[in-house]
XYZ file of C-alpha atoms in Angstrom:
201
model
C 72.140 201.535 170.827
C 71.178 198.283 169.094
C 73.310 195.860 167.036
C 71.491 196.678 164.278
C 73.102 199.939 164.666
C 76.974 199.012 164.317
C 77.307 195.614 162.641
C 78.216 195.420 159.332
C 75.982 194.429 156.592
C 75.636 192.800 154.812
C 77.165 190.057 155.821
C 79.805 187.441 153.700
C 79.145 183.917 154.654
C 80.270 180.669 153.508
C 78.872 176.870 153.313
C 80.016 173.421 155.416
C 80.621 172.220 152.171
C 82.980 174.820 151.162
C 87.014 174.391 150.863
C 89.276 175.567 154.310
C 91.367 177.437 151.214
C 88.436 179.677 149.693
C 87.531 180.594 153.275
C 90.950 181.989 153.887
C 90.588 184.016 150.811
C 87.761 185.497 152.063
C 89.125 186.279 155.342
C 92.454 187.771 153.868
C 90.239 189.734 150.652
C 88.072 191.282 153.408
C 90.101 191.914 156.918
C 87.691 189.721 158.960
C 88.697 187.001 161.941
C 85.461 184.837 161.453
C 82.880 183.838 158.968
C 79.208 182.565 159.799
C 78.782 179.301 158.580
C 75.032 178.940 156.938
C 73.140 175.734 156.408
C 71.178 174.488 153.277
C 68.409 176.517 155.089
C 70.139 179.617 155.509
C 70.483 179.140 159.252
C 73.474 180.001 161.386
C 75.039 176.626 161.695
C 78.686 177.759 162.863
C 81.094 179.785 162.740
C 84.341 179.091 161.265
C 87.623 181.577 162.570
C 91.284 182.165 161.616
C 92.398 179.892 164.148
C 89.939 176.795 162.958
C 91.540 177.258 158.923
C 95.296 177.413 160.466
C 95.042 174.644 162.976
C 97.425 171.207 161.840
C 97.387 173.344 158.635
C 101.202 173.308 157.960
C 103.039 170.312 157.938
C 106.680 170.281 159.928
C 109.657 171.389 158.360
C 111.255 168.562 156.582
C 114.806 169.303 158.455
C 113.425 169.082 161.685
C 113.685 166.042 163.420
C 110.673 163.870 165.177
C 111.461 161.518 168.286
C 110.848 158.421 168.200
C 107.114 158.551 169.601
C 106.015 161.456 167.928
C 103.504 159.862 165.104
C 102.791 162.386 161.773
C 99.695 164.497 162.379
C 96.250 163.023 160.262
C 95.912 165.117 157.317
C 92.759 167.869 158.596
C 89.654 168.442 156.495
C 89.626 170.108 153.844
C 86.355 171.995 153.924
C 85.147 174.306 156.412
C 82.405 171.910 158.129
C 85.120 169.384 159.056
C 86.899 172.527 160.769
C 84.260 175.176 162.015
C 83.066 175.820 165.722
C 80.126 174.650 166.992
C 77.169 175.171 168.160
C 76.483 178.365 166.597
C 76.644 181.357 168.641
C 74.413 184.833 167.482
C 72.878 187.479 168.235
C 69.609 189.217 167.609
C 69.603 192.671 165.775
C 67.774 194.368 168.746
C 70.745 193.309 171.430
C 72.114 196.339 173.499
C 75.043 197.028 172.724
C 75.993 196.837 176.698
C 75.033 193.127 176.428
C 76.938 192.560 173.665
C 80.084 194.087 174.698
C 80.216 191.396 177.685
C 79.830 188.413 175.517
C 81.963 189.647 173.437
C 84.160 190.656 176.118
C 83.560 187.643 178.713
C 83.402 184.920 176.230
C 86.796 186.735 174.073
C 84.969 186.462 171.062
C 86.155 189.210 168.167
C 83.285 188.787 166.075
C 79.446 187.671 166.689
C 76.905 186.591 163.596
C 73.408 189.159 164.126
C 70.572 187.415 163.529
C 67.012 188.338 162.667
C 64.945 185.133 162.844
C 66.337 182.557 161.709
C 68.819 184.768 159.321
C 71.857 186.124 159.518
C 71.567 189.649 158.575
C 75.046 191.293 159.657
C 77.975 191.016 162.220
C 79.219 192.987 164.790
C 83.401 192.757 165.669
C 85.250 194.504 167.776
C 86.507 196.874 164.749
C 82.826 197.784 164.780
C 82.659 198.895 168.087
C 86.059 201.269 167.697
C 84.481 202.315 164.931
C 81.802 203.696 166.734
C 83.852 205.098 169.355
C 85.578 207.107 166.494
C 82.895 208.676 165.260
C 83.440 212.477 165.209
C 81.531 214.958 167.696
C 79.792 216.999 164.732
C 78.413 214.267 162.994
C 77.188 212.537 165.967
C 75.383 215.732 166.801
C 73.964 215.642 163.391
C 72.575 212.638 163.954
C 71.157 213.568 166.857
C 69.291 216.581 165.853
C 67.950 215.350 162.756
C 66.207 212.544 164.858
C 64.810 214.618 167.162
C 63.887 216.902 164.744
C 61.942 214.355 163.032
C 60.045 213.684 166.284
C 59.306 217.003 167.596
C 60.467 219.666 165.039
C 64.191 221.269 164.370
C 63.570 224.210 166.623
C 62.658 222.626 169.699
C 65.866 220.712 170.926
C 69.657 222.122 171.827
C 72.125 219.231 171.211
C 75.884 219.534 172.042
C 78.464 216.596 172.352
C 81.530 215.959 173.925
C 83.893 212.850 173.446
C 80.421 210.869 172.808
C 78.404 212.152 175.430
C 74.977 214.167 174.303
C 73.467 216.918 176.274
C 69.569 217.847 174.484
C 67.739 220.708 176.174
C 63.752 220.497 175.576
C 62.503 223.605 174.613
C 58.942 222.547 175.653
C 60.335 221.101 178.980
C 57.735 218.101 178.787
C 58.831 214.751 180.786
C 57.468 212.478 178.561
C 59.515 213.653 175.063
C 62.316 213.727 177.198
C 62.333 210.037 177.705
C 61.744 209.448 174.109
C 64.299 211.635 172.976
C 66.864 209.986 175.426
C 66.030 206.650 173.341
C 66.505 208.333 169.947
C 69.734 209.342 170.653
C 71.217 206.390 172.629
C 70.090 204.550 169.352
C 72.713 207.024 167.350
C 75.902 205.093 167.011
C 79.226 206.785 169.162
C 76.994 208.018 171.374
C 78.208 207.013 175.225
C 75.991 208.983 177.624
C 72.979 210.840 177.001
C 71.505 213.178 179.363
C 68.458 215.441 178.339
C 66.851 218.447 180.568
C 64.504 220.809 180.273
C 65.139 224.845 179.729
C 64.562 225.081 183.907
C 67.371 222.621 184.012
């Protein structure tokens, strides 16, 4: 399984030059923790998350009392270039999944930008990757089958799935479809395991 296969497209993005205020509206309208930040040339320049827009954001309570060395806090910028992360961090679409679970996980990022090229063409958060874990046993099987049965017919291939993981008998019992139908269905998202045999086992 790919990126490509479990990010979310397409993607909302925002501009240095926009304000910190309309990027919190698009992270409260849409549920997300970060936004790509793209350049004049549409190139992943940063990434701006809910902790950049609420950093010095609110001022102290009136009531509350400073000591006597504690100076008032510089008003922050106002637009998400003065407050986004940098450098840029992505991805490309072809990524295993695997390899982007550790970044993810390693790194504690919650979302990363996909790229393809020099463009961002999705992202991928953790939310995506429950998602896929979610996915129902019958309609991961459906996926399954129907691409097999695009590369080597409907009849040929017995597909049953448990909790994710895919079991395909090969009706022909030929080595070399069996490797390609292990890659068609690791490529079907939810699936965790994928072991295929022929009918002598």
């Amino acid at each position: 399984m790919q990126a490509r296969d479990i990010m979310s497209s397409p993607v909302v993005t925002v501009t240095p030059e926009m304000t910190v205020k309309y990027a919190a509206n698009l992270l409260s309208a849409h549920g997300f923790t970060a936004l790509p930040v793209l350049g004049g040339d549409g190139g992943l320049v940063g990434v701006v998350t809910e902790a950049d827009l609420v950093r010095d954001r609110f001022p102290r309570d009136a009531r509350y009392r400073a000591g006597p060395d504690e100076r008032p806090a510089a008003p922050p910028s106002g637009t998400v270039g003065g407050v986004m992360t940098t450098p840029a961090v992505g991805m490309d679409a072809g990524t295993d999944v695997v390899d982007l679970v550790r970044v993810l996980l390693e790194d504690r990022i919650r979302s990363m930008p996909i790229v393809d090229g020099a463009h961002v063409v999705g992202v991928v958060t953790r939310r995506d990757l429950v998602r896929a874990l979610a996915r129902d046993d019958t309609v991961i099987s459906a996926d399954v089958r129907h691409q097999l049965s695009i590369y080597g017919g409907p009849r040929r291939w017995t597909v049953e799935v448990h909790d994710g993981a895919v079991e395909v008998v090969d009706a022909f019992d030929d080595e070399t479809d069996r490797h390609v139908a292990t890659v068609l269905a690791q490529a079907v998202p939810g699936v965790t395991a994928v072991r295929v045999t022929g009918t002598t086992g």
